[in-house]
PDB file of C-alpha atoms in Angstrom:
ATOM      1  CA  LEU A   1     -17.216   6.511 -15.281  1.00 88.00           C
ATOM      2  CA  SER A   2     -18.112   8.950 -12.518  1.00 90.00           C
ATOM      3  CA  SER A   3     -21.778   8.019 -12.932  1.00 92.00           C
ATOM      4  CA  ILE A   4     -20.957   4.317 -12.662  1.00 92.00           C
ATOM      5  CA  GLY A   5     -18.918   4.984  -9.543  1.00 91.00           C
ATOM      6  CA  ARG A   6     -21.654   7.010  -7.869  1.00 93.00           C
ATOM      7  CA  ALA A   7     -24.284   4.411  -8.785  1.00 93.00           C
ATOM      8  CA  LEU A   8     -22.164   1.564  -7.392  1.00 92.00           C
ATOM      9  CA  SER A   9     -21.641   3.584  -4.242  1.00 92.00           C
ATOM     10  CA  CYS A  10     -25.400   4.040  -3.926  1.00 92.00           C
ATOM     11  CA  CYS A  11     -25.780   0.256  -4.047  1.00 92.00           C
ATOM     12  CA  GLY A  12     -23.951   0.175  -0.748  1.00 89.00           C
ATOM     13  CA  LEU A  13     -20.974  -1.551   0.847  1.00 89.00           C
ATOM     14  CA  LYS A  14     -22.909  -4.835   0.850  1.00 89.00           C
ATOM     15  CA  PRO A  15     -25.621  -4.545  -1.799  1.00 86.00           C
ATOM     16  CA  SER A  16     -28.963  -5.969  -0.706  1.00 87.00           C
ATOM     17  CA  ASN A  17     -30.990  -8.275  -2.938  1.00 87.00           C
ATOM     18  CA  GLU A  18     -32.847  -5.186  -4.109  1.00 87.00           C
ATOM     19  CA  PHE A  19     -29.671  -3.671  -5.553  1.00 89.00           C
ATOM     20  CA  ALA A  20     -27.812  -6.860  -6.504  1.00 88.00           C
ATOM     21  CA  ILE A  21     -28.937  -6.896 -10.159  1.00 89.00           C
ATOM     22  CA  LEU A  22     -28.107  -3.208 -10.606  1.00 91.00           C
ATOM     23  CA  SER A  23     -24.714  -3.755  -9.008  1.00 90.00           C
ATOM     24  CA  ASP A  24     -24.000  -6.649 -11.386  1.00 90.00           C
ATOM     25  CA  LEU A  25     -24.953  -4.533 -14.413  1.00 92.00           C
ATOM     26  CA  LEU A  26     -22.767  -1.654 -13.295  1.00 92.00           C
ATOM     27  CA  CYS A  27     -19.832  -4.011 -12.676  1.00 90.00           C
ATOM     28  CA  THR A  28     -20.285  -5.346 -16.194  1.00 89.00           C
ATOM     29  CA  GLN A  29     -20.058  -1.801 -17.571  1.00 90.00           C
ATOM     30  CA  LEU A  30     -16.918  -1.239 -15.515  1.00 90.00           C
ATOM     31  CA  GLN A  31     -15.533  -4.474 -16.871  1.00 87.00           C
ATOM     32  CA  TYR A  32     -16.045  -3.275 -20.465  1.00 88.00           C
ATOM     33  CA  LEU A  33     -14.030  -0.166 -19.682  1.00 89.00           C
ATOM     34  CA  LEU A  34     -11.175  -2.126 -18.107  1.00 88.00           C
ATOM     35  CA  ALA A  35     -11.156  -4.528 -21.063  1.00 86.00           C
ATOM     36  CA  GLN A  36      -9.732  -1.703 -23.171  1.00 85.00           C
ATOM     37  CA  LYS A  37      -6.392  -2.511 -21.494  1.00 84.00           C
ATOM     38  CA  SER A  38      -5.546   1.169 -21.301  1.00 88.00           C
ATOM     39  CA  ALA A  39      -3.277   2.455 -18.519  1.00 89.00           C
ATOM     40  CA  GLU A  40      -5.056   5.821 -18.660  1.00 92.00           C
ATOM     41  CA  VAL A  41      -8.496   4.184 -18.285  1.00 91.00           C
ATOM     42  CA  PHE A  42      -7.147   2.103 -15.407  1.00 93.00           C
ATOM     43  CA  ARG A  43      -5.904   5.241 -13.636  1.00 93.00           C
ATOM     44  CA  LEU A  44      -9.300   6.910 -14.097  1.00 94.00           C
ATOM     45  CA  VAL A  45     -11.047   3.826 -12.738  1.00 94.00           C
ATOM     46  CA  LEU A  46      -8.702   3.800  -9.731  1.00 94.00           C
ATOM     47  CA  SER A  47      -9.420   7.468  -9.094  1.00 94.00           C
ATOM     48  CA  THR A  48     -13.168   6.781  -9.119  1.00 94.00           C
ATOM     49  CA  LEU A  49     -12.690   3.687  -6.958  1.00 94.00           C
ATOM     50  CA  LEU A  50     -10.836   5.551  -4.208  1.00 94.00           C
ATOM     51  CA  LYS A  51     -13.106   8.589  -4.350  1.00 92.00           C
ATOM     52  CA  GLU A  52     -16.210   6.480  -3.773  1.00 93.00           C
ATOM     53  CA  SER A  53     -14.473   4.137  -1.312  1.00 93.00           C
ATOM     54  CA  SER A  54     -13.397   7.109   0.793  1.00 90.00           C
ATOM     55  CA  LYS A  55     -17.094   7.505   1.646  1.00 89.00           C
ATOM     56  CA  GLY A  56     -17.131   3.943   2.940  1.00 90.00           C
ATOM     57  CA  THR A  57     -20.028   2.942   0.672  1.00 91.00           C
ATOM     58  CA  LEU A  58     -18.424   1.112  -2.278  1.00 93.00           C
ATOM     59  CA  SER A  59     -18.508  -2.669  -2.226  1.00 92.00           C
ATOM     60  CA  VAL A  60     -15.215  -4.488  -1.782  1.00 92.00           C
ATOM     61  CA  GLU A  61     -16.333  -6.687  -4.662  1.00 90.00           C
ATOM     62  CA  VAL A  62     -15.667  -3.728  -6.966  1.00 92.00           C
ATOM     63  CA  TRP A  63     -12.066  -3.690  -5.721  1.00 93.00           C
ATOM     64  CA  SER A  64     -11.858  -7.352  -6.649  1.00 90.00           C
ATOM     65  CA  LEU A  65     -12.976  -6.637 -10.212  1.00 90.00           C
ATOM     66  CA  VAL A  66     -10.720  -3.622 -10.738  1.00 92.00           C
ATOM     67  CA  PHE A  67      -7.509  -5.137  -9.392  1.00 92.00           C
ATOM     68  CA  SER A  68      -8.023  -8.505 -11.055  1.00 90.00           C
ATOM     69  CA  CYS A  69      -6.902  -6.826 -14.281  1.00 89.00           C
ATOM     70  CA  ILE A  70      -3.366  -6.476 -12.871  1.00 91.00           C
ATOM     71  CA  GLY A  71      -3.322 -10.062 -11.584  1.00 88.00           C
ATOM     72  CA  CYS A  72      -4.279  -9.177  -8.009  1.00 88.00           C
ATOM     73  CA  HIS A  73      -6.881 -11.636  -6.748  1.00 82.00           C
ATOM     74  CA  LEU A  74      -8.146 -10.312  -3.454  1.00 80.00           C
ATOM     75  CA  PRO A  75      -8.977 -12.556  -0.472  1.00 67.00           C
ATOM     76  CA  ILE A  76     -12.745 -12.014  -0.558  1.00 64.00           C
ATOM     77  CA  GLY A  77     -15.863 -13.600  -1.990  1.00 53.00           C
ATOM     78  CA  ASP A  78     -16.476 -12.658  -5.586  1.00 46.00           C
ATOM     79  CA  ILE A  79     -19.840 -12.057  -7.234  1.00 46.00           C
ATOM     80  CA  ILE A  80     -18.183 -11.855 -10.648  1.00 46.00           C
ATOM     81  CA  PRO A  81     -17.569 -15.267 -12.300  1.00 43.00           C
ATOM     82  CA  GLN A  82     -13.940 -16.143 -12.950  1.00 45.00           C
ATOM     83  CA  SER A  83     -14.702 -16.475 -16.658  1.00 41.00           C
ATOM     84  CA  ALA A  84     -15.929 -12.876 -16.740  1.00 44.00           C
ATOM     85  CA  ARG A  85     -12.750 -11.385 -15.274  1.00 51.00           C
ATOM     86  CA  VAL A  86     -10.978  -8.823 -17.421  1.00 51.00           C
ATOM     87  CA  SER A  87      -7.709  -9.710 -19.075  1.00 54.00           C
ATOM     88  CA  THR A  88      -4.453  -8.810 -17.381  1.00 76.00           C
ATOM     89  CA  LEU A  89      -3.373  -5.256 -18.141  1.00 84.00           C
ATOM     90  CA  SER A  90       0.161  -4.693 -19.367  1.00 87.00           C
ATOM     91  CA  LEU A  91       1.810  -1.630 -17.804  1.00 90.00           C
ATOM     92  CA  SER A  92       5.177  -0.043 -18.494  1.00 91.00           C
ATOM     93  CA  SER A  93       7.699   0.437 -15.687  1.00 92.00           C
ATOM     94  CA  VAL A  94       6.908   4.163 -15.571  1.00 93.00           C
ATOM     95  CA  GLU A  95       3.155   3.476 -15.392  1.00 94.00           C
ATOM     96  CA  VAL A  96       3.619   0.962 -12.573  1.00 94.00           C
ATOM     97  CA  PHE A  97       5.759   3.449 -10.636  1.00 94.00           C
ATOM     98  CA  GLU A  98       3.275   6.276 -11.125  1.00 94.00           C
ATOM     99  CA  ILE A  99       0.268   4.146 -10.137  1.00 95.00           C
ATOM    100  CA  LEU A 100       1.961   2.769  -7.008  1.00 95.00           C
ATOM    101  CA  GLN A 101       3.070   6.240  -5.961  1.00 94.00           C
ATOM    102  CA  TRP A 102      -0.327   7.792  -6.680  1.00 94.00           C
ATOM    103  CA  PHE A 103      -2.260   4.981  -4.984  1.00 94.00           C
ATOM    104  CA  GLY A 104      -0.197   5.253  -1.789  1.00 93.00           C
ATOM    105  CA  GLU A 105      -0.530   9.028  -1.666  1.00 92.00           C
ATOM    106  CA  SER A 106      -4.266   8.911  -2.363  1.00 92.00           C
ATOM    107  CA  LEU A 107      -4.925   6.409   0.428  1.00 92.00           C
ATOM    108  CA  ALA A 108      -3.104   8.699   2.840  1.00 90.00           C
ATOM    109  CA  SER A 109      -4.854  11.880   1.751  1.00 88.00           C
ATOM    110  CA  LEU A 110      -8.475  10.785   1.288  1.00 74.00           C
ATOM    111  CA  SER A 111     -10.770  10.504   4.291  1.00 49.00           C
ATOM    112  CA  HIS A 112     -14.388   9.578   4.923  1.00 39.00           C
ATOM    113  CA  GLY A 113     -16.552  12.617   4.469  1.00 40.00           C
ATOM    114  CA  GLU A 114     -15.868  16.227   5.326  1.00 38.00           C
ATOM    115  CA  VAL A 115     -14.511  15.711   8.844  1.00 37.00           C
ATOM    116  CA  ASP A 116     -11.277  16.761  10.468  1.00 41.00           C
ATOM    117  CA  ASP A 117      -8.472  14.335  11.326  1.00 45.00           C
ATOM    118  CA  GLU A 118      -9.327  14.035  15.009  1.00 47.00           C
ATOM    119  CA  GLU A 119     -12.914  13.020  14.312  1.00 48.00           C
ATOM    120  CA  SER A 120     -12.072  10.680  11.442  1.00 51.00           C
ATOM    121  CA  GLY A 121      -9.518   8.718  13.478  1.00 70.00           C
ATOM    122  CA  THR A 122      -6.465   6.948  12.126  1.00 85.00           C
ATOM    123  CA  LEU A 123      -5.809   5.921   8.558  1.00 89.00           C
ATOM    124  CA  TYR A 124      -6.895   2.422   9.584  1.00 93.00           C
ATOM    125  CA  THR A 125     -10.170   3.767  10.942  1.00 91.00           C
ATOM    126  CA  ARG A 126     -10.942   5.756   7.799  1.00 90.00           C
ATOM    127  CA  TRP A 127     -10.330   2.760   5.520  1.00 93.00           C
ATOM    128  CA  GLN A 128     -11.753   0.158   7.909  1.00 92.00           C
ATOM    129  CA  SER A 129     -14.086  -1.408   5.359  1.00 92.00           C
ATOM    130  CA  TYR A 130     -11.200  -2.063   2.954  1.00 94.00           C
ATOM    131  CA  LEU A 131      -8.441  -3.156   5.338  1.00 92.00           C
ATOM    132  CA  PRO A 132      -8.818  -6.832   4.368  1.00 90.00           C
ATOM    133  CA  VAL A 133      -7.752  -5.993   0.785  1.00 93.00           C
ATOM    134  CA  ILE A 134      -5.535  -2.870   0.873  1.00 95.00           C
ATOM    135  CA  PRO A 135      -2.349  -4.741   1.931  1.00 95.00           C
ATOM    136  CA  ALA A 136      -2.805  -7.228  -0.926  1.00 94.00           C
ATOM    137  CA  VAL A 137      -3.221  -4.408  -3.444  1.00 95.00           C
ATOM    138  CA  LEU A 138      -0.149  -2.546  -2.184  1.00 96.00           C
ATOM    139  CA  GLN A 139       1.884  -5.740  -2.235  1.00 96.00           C
ATOM    140  CA  ARG A 140       0.849  -6.558  -5.806  1.00 95.00           C
ATOM    141  CA  LEU A 141       1.768  -3.069  -7.020  1.00 96.00           C
ATOM    142  CA  ALA A 142       5.038  -3.220  -5.063  1.00 96.00           C
ATOM    143  CA  LYS A 143       5.988  -6.555  -6.632  1.00 95.00           C
ATOM    144  CA  MET A 144       5.126  -5.254 -10.094  1.00 95.00           C
ATOM    145  CA  HIS A 145       7.429  -2.291  -9.454  1.00 95.00           C
ATOM    146  CA  VAL A 146      10.248  -4.553  -8.252  1.00 95.00           C
ATOM    147  CA  ASP A 147       9.820  -6.780 -11.315  1.00 93.00           C
ATOM    148  CA  CYS A 148      10.224  -3.712 -13.526  1.00 92.00           C
ATOM    149  CA  VAL A 149      13.347  -2.682 -11.603  1.00 91.00           C
ATOM    150  CA  HIS A 150      14.755  -6.206 -11.963  1.00 89.00           C
ATOM    151  CA  THR A 151      14.194  -6.078 -15.747  1.00 89.00           C
ATOM    152  CA  GLU A 152      15.857  -2.669 -16.079  1.00 87.00           C
ATOM    153  CA  ILE A 153      18.860  -3.803 -14.025  1.00 84.00           C
ATOM    154  CA  ASN A 154      19.304  -6.832 -16.306  1.00 83.00           C
ATOM    155  CA  GLN A 155      19.102  -4.527 -19.315  1.00 84.00           C
ATOM    156  CA  GLY A 156      21.827  -2.346 -17.824  1.00 79.00           C
ATOM    157  CA  LYS A 157      19.790   0.852 -18.123  1.00 72.00           C
ATOM    158  CA  ARG A 158      20.935   2.235 -14.764  1.00 73.00           C
ATOM    159  CA  LYS A 159      23.329   1.329 -11.975  1.00 80.00           C
ATOM    160  CA  GLU A 160      21.975  -1.450  -9.795  1.00 82.00           C
ATOM    161  CA  GLY A 161      22.599   0.434  -6.532  1.00 82.00           C
ATOM    162  CA  ASP A 162      20.725   3.510  -7.762  1.00 86.00           C
ATOM    163  CA  MET A 163      17.798   1.398  -8.945  1.00 89.00           C
ATOM    164  CA  ILE A 164      17.538  -0.446  -5.619  1.00 91.00           C
ATOM    165  CA  GLN A 165      17.669   2.789  -3.605  1.00 91.00           C
ATOM    166  CA  SER A 166      14.978   4.321  -5.799  1.00 93.00           C
ATOM    167  CA  ALA A 167      12.763   1.231  -5.557  1.00 94.00           C
ATOM    168  CA  PHE A 168      13.146   1.100  -1.782  1.00 95.00           C
ATOM    169  CA  GLY A 169      12.211   4.776  -1.542  1.00 95.00           C
ATOM    170  CA  THR A 170       9.072   4.086  -3.562  1.00 96.00           C
ATOM    171  CA  LEU A 171       8.080   1.236  -1.242  1.00 97.00           C
ATOM    172  CA  VAL A 172       8.632   3.426   1.808  1.00 96.00           C
ATOM    173  CA  SER A 173       6.464   6.214   0.328  1.00 95.00           C
ATOM    174  CA  ALA A 174       3.601   3.790  -0.284  1.00 95.00           C
ATOM    175  CA  PHE A 175       3.643   2.170   3.165  1.00 96.00           C
ATOM    176  CA  GLU A 176       5.000   4.854   5.486  1.00 94.00           C
ATOM    177  CA  PRO A 177       1.691   6.550   6.395  1.00 93.00           C
ATOM    178  CA  TRP A 178       0.509   3.195   7.764  1.00 95.00           C
ATOM    179  CA  ILE A 179       3.628   2.168   9.687  1.00 95.00           C
ATOM    180  CA  ARG A 180       5.619   5.183  10.867  1.00 93.00           C
ATOM    181  CA  ILE A 181       5.455   6.470  14.441  1.00 91.00           C
ATOM    182  CA  GLN A 182       6.055  10.209  14.720  1.00 85.00           C
ATOM    183  CA  HIS A 183       6.201  12.975  17.269  1.00 77.00           C
ATOM    184  CA  ALA A 184       2.896  14.819  17.098  1.00 70.00           C
ATOM    185  CA  SER A 185       3.126  18.428  15.946  1.00 62.00           C
ATOM    186  CA  MET A 186       2.740  20.943  18.781  1.00 46.00           C
ATOM    187  CA  THR A 187       0.433  23.873  18.120  1.00 47.00           C
ATOM    188  CA  ARG A 188       1.008  25.597  21.475  1.00 52.00           C
ATOM    189  CA  PRO A 189       4.289  26.436  23.280  1.00 56.00           C
ATOM    190  CA  ASP A 190       3.035  24.860  26.518  1.00 52.00           C
ATOM    191  CA  GLN A 191       2.287  21.499  24.923  1.00 53.00           C
ATOM    192  CA  THR A 192       4.395  18.514  25.873  1.00 57.00           C
ATOM    193  CA  LYS A 193       5.894  16.339  23.166  1.00 63.00           C
ATOM    194  CA  SER A 194       3.662  13.374  22.405  1.00 77.00           C
ATOM    195  CA  ILE A 195       3.909  10.284  20.224  1.00 82.00           C
ATOM    196  CA  GLN A 196       1.594   9.795  17.261  1.00 85.00           C
ATOM    197  CA  VAL A 197       1.081   6.100  16.462  1.00 89.00           C
ATOM    198  CA  PRO A 198      -0.743   5.553  13.143  1.00 90.00           C
ATOM    199  CA  TRP A 199      -2.961   2.845  14.618  1.00 93.00           C
ATOM    200  CA  ARG A 200      -5.172   2.354  17.667  1.00 92.00           C
ATOM    201  CA  ASP A 201      -4.864  -0.576  20.056  1.00 91.00           C
ATOM    202  CA  GLU A 202      -7.838  -2.324  18.444  1.00 92.00           C
ATOM    203  CA  GLU A 203      -6.197  -1.899  15.009  1.00 94.00           C
ATOM    204  CA  VAL A 204      -2.869  -3.492  15.907  1.00 94.00           C
ATOM    205  CA  LEU A 205      -3.574  -6.699  13.949  1.00 95.00           C
ATOM    206  CA  PHE A 206      -4.149  -4.679  10.783  1.00 95.00           C
ATOM    207  CA  ALA A 207      -0.993  -2.682  11.509  1.00 95.00           C
ATOM    208  CA  LYS A 208       0.944  -5.923  11.924  1.00 96.00           C
ATOM    209  CA  GLU A 209      -0.347  -7.148   8.567  1.00 96.00           C
ATOM    210  CA  MET A 210       0.504  -3.845   6.891  1.00 97.00           C
ATOM    211  CA  PHE A 211       4.037  -3.719   8.278  1.00 97.00           C
ATOM    212  CA  GLY A 212       4.459  -7.397   7.443  1.00 97.00           C
ATOM    213  CA  THR A 213       3.407  -6.632   3.848  1.00 97.00           C
ATOM    214  CA  PHE A 214       6.003  -3.855   3.689  1.00 97.00           C
ATOM    215  CA  VAL A 215       8.692  -6.224   4.972  1.00 97.00           C
ATOM    216  CA  GLU A 216       7.647  -8.899   2.467  1.00 97.00           C
ATOM    217  CA  SER A 217       7.909  -6.343  -0.334  1.00 96.00           C
ATOM    218  CA  VAL A 218      11.422  -5.440   0.789  1.00 96.00           C
ATOM    219  CA  ALA A 219      12.301  -9.145   0.939  1.00 94.00           C
ATOM    220  CA  TYR A 220      11.028  -9.481  -2.632  1.00 95.00           C
ATOM    221  CA  LEU A 221      13.254  -6.568  -3.644  1.00 94.00           C
ATOM    222  CA  HIS A 222      16.231  -8.253  -1.951  1.00 92.00           C
ATOM    223  CA  GLU A 223      15.463 -11.518  -3.722  1.00 90.00           C
ATOM    224  CA  HIS A 224      15.195  -9.978  -7.194  1.00 87.00           C
ATOM    225  CA  ALA A 225      17.812  -7.234  -6.879  1.00 79.00           C
ATOM    226  CA  ALA A 226      20.252  -8.198  -4.154  1.00 66.00           C
ATOM    227  CA  GLY A 227      22.668  -5.315  -4.667  1.00 59.00           C
ATOM    228  CA  ASP A 228      26.003  -4.925  -2.936  1.00 55.00           C
ATOM    229  CA  GLY A 229      25.856  -5.165   0.845  1.00 49.00           C
ATOM    230  CA  GLY A 230      29.411  -3.903   1.028  1.00 49.00           C
ATOM    231  CA  SER A 231      28.347  -0.576  -0.445  1.00 52.00           C
ATOM    232  CA  GLY A 232      25.159  -0.296   1.581  1.00 54.00           C
ATOM    233  CA  CYS A 233      23.072  -0.219  -1.612  1.00 73.00           C
ATOM    234  CA  ASP A 234      21.121  -3.383  -0.926  1.00 86.00           C
ATOM    235  CA  ALA A 235      17.584  -3.822   0.346  1.00 90.00           C
ATOM    236  CA  LEU A 236      18.566  -5.236   3.734  1.00 91.00           C
ATOM    237  CA  SER A 237      20.984  -2.388   4.464  1.00 90.00           C
ATOM    238  CA  LEU A 238      18.375   0.149   3.393  1.00 92.00           C
ATOM    239  CA  ILE A 239      15.646  -1.249   5.650  1.00 94.00           C
ATOM    240  CA  TRP A 240      18.180  -1.520   8.495  1.00 92.00           C
ATOM    241  CA  HIS A 241      18.926   2.198   8.185  1.00 92.00           C
ATOM    242  CA  TYR A 242      15.242   3.023   7.782  1.00 95.00           C
ATOM    243  CA  TYR A 243      14.428   1.122  10.943  1.00 94.00           C
ATOM    244  CA  LEU A 244      17.141   2.805  13.017  1.00 92.00           C
ATOM    245  CA  ASP A 245      16.895   6.314  11.578  1.00 92.00           C
ATOM    246  CA  THR A 246      13.132   6.655  11.052  1.00 92.00           C
ATOM    247  CA  LEU A 247      11.006   3.988  12.701  1.00 93.00           C
ATOM    248  CA  VAL A 248      12.716   3.952  16.092  1.00 91.00           C
ATOM    249  CA  ILE A 249      12.172   7.250  17.862  1.00 87.00           C
ATOM    250  CA  ASP A 250      12.471   8.406  21.468  1.00 84.00           C
ATOM    251  CA  ASP A 251       9.631   7.244  23.703  1.00 85.00           C
ATOM    252  CA  ALA A 252       8.224   4.920  21.042  1.00 87.00           C
ATOM    253  CA  PRO A 253       5.667   2.524  22.591  1.00 90.00           C
ATOM    254  CA  LEU A 254       7.083  -0.880  23.432  1.00 92.00           C
ATOM    255  CA  THR A 255       4.174  -2.587  21.685  1.00 92.00           C
ATOM    256  CA  ALA A 256       5.045  -0.814  18.416  1.00 93.00           C
ATOM    257  CA  LEU A 257       8.720  -1.795  18.680  1.00 93.00           C
ATOM    258  CA  GLU A 258       7.707  -5.394  19.337  1.00 94.00           C
ATOM    259  CA  LEU A 259       5.537  -5.274  16.219  1.00 95.00           C
ATOM    260  CA  TYR A 260       8.489  -3.993  14.168  1.00 95.00           C
ATOM    261  CA  HIS A 261      10.891  -6.582  15.583  1.00 94.00           C
ATOM    262  CA  ALA A 262       8.553  -9.525  14.997  1.00 94.00           C
ATOM    263  CA  GLU A 263       8.162  -8.747  11.304  1.00 95.00           C
ATOM    264  CA  LEU A 264      11.753  -7.653  10.640  1.00 95.00           C
ATOM    265  CA  ASN A 265      12.980 -10.978  12.043  1.00 94.00           C
ATOM    266  CA  GLU A 266      11.375 -12.614   9.000  1.00 92.00           C
ATOM    267  CA  LEU A 267      13.935 -11.069   6.653  1.00 93.00           C
ATOM    268  CA  PRO A 268      16.886 -13.261   5.506  1.00 90.00           C
ATOM    269  CA  TRP A 269      19.481 -11.548   7.693  1.00 89.00           C
ATOM    270  CA  GLU A 270      21.696 -14.629   7.455  1.00 86.00           C
ATOM    271  CA  LYS A 271      22.317 -13.636   3.820  1.00 80.00           C
ATOM    272  CA  TRP A 272      23.279 -10.060   4.705  1.00 80.00           C
ATOM    273  CA  SER A 273      26.878  -8.980   4.249  1.00 72.00           C
ATOM    274  CA  PRO A 274      26.834  -5.394   5.519  1.00 68.00           C
ATOM    275  CA  ALA A 275      29.609  -2.847   5.225  1.00 62.00           C
ATOM    276  CA  LEU A 276      31.320  -1.729   8.440  1.00 54.00           C
ATOM    277  CA  LEU A 277      29.909   1.738   7.778  1.00 53.00           C
ATOM    278  CA  THR A 278      26.406   0.280   7.836  1.00 54.00           C
ATOM    279  CA  LEU A 279      26.947  -1.268  11.267  1.00 57.00           C
ATOM    280  CA  ASP A 280      28.734   1.742  12.723  1.00 56.00           C
TER     281      ASP A 280
END
């Protein structure tokens, strides 16, 4: 698997005609592995995918092949015929949770090459080649997780409020590195407090899409596990608190707040019945 990953990476981000046949053959080998419908194999493939993609040299078409096996059809051209796609992989609720959590953490921790954070830029800069597809992948995994939560709530395995809070926390963990504004850490006593925005001005459209994907995932959670607004254990109350307590900070740039507001307005607030404690 590692050899396949390295070879695909050598074919380049956009394989030339010279490497097209080799790339097709390697994708076929990868397809055979995914056809085993094994969660463990899928995790190993994902690990290889992100490791090679962190160098910025793996074709986005490989992402299309890998994530098609969980029903995620990415918005790109596809060199692999539809008939050759691998069958949909069936994952347990625990496996979905672990993969979503791991995928989010890995995206945040991997960077292009052996360079420090200042040189490598923002998270958006480091994953620039894959920004057209990353939101779709995160959204698919998020919806799979919510579907599992919905099933477990219907089966009465755990309290609905606890399940919704846990699911919301998982969504936040996956998306937060891309959307949260923070005060930059100060390494010297004479430094003034500064704001660290996770995107640059030229990346704002990608940031808008990423935050919009997070909001859509929360809306999906609200739709499939409404919860009790009176107790504050519903998706809308949770994102309301997250917005006020975490996203909005002192001296936050107006452009970032406008981005937040524009996407949050898309949520079905007219269906929200908050507790007085939530509004206090």
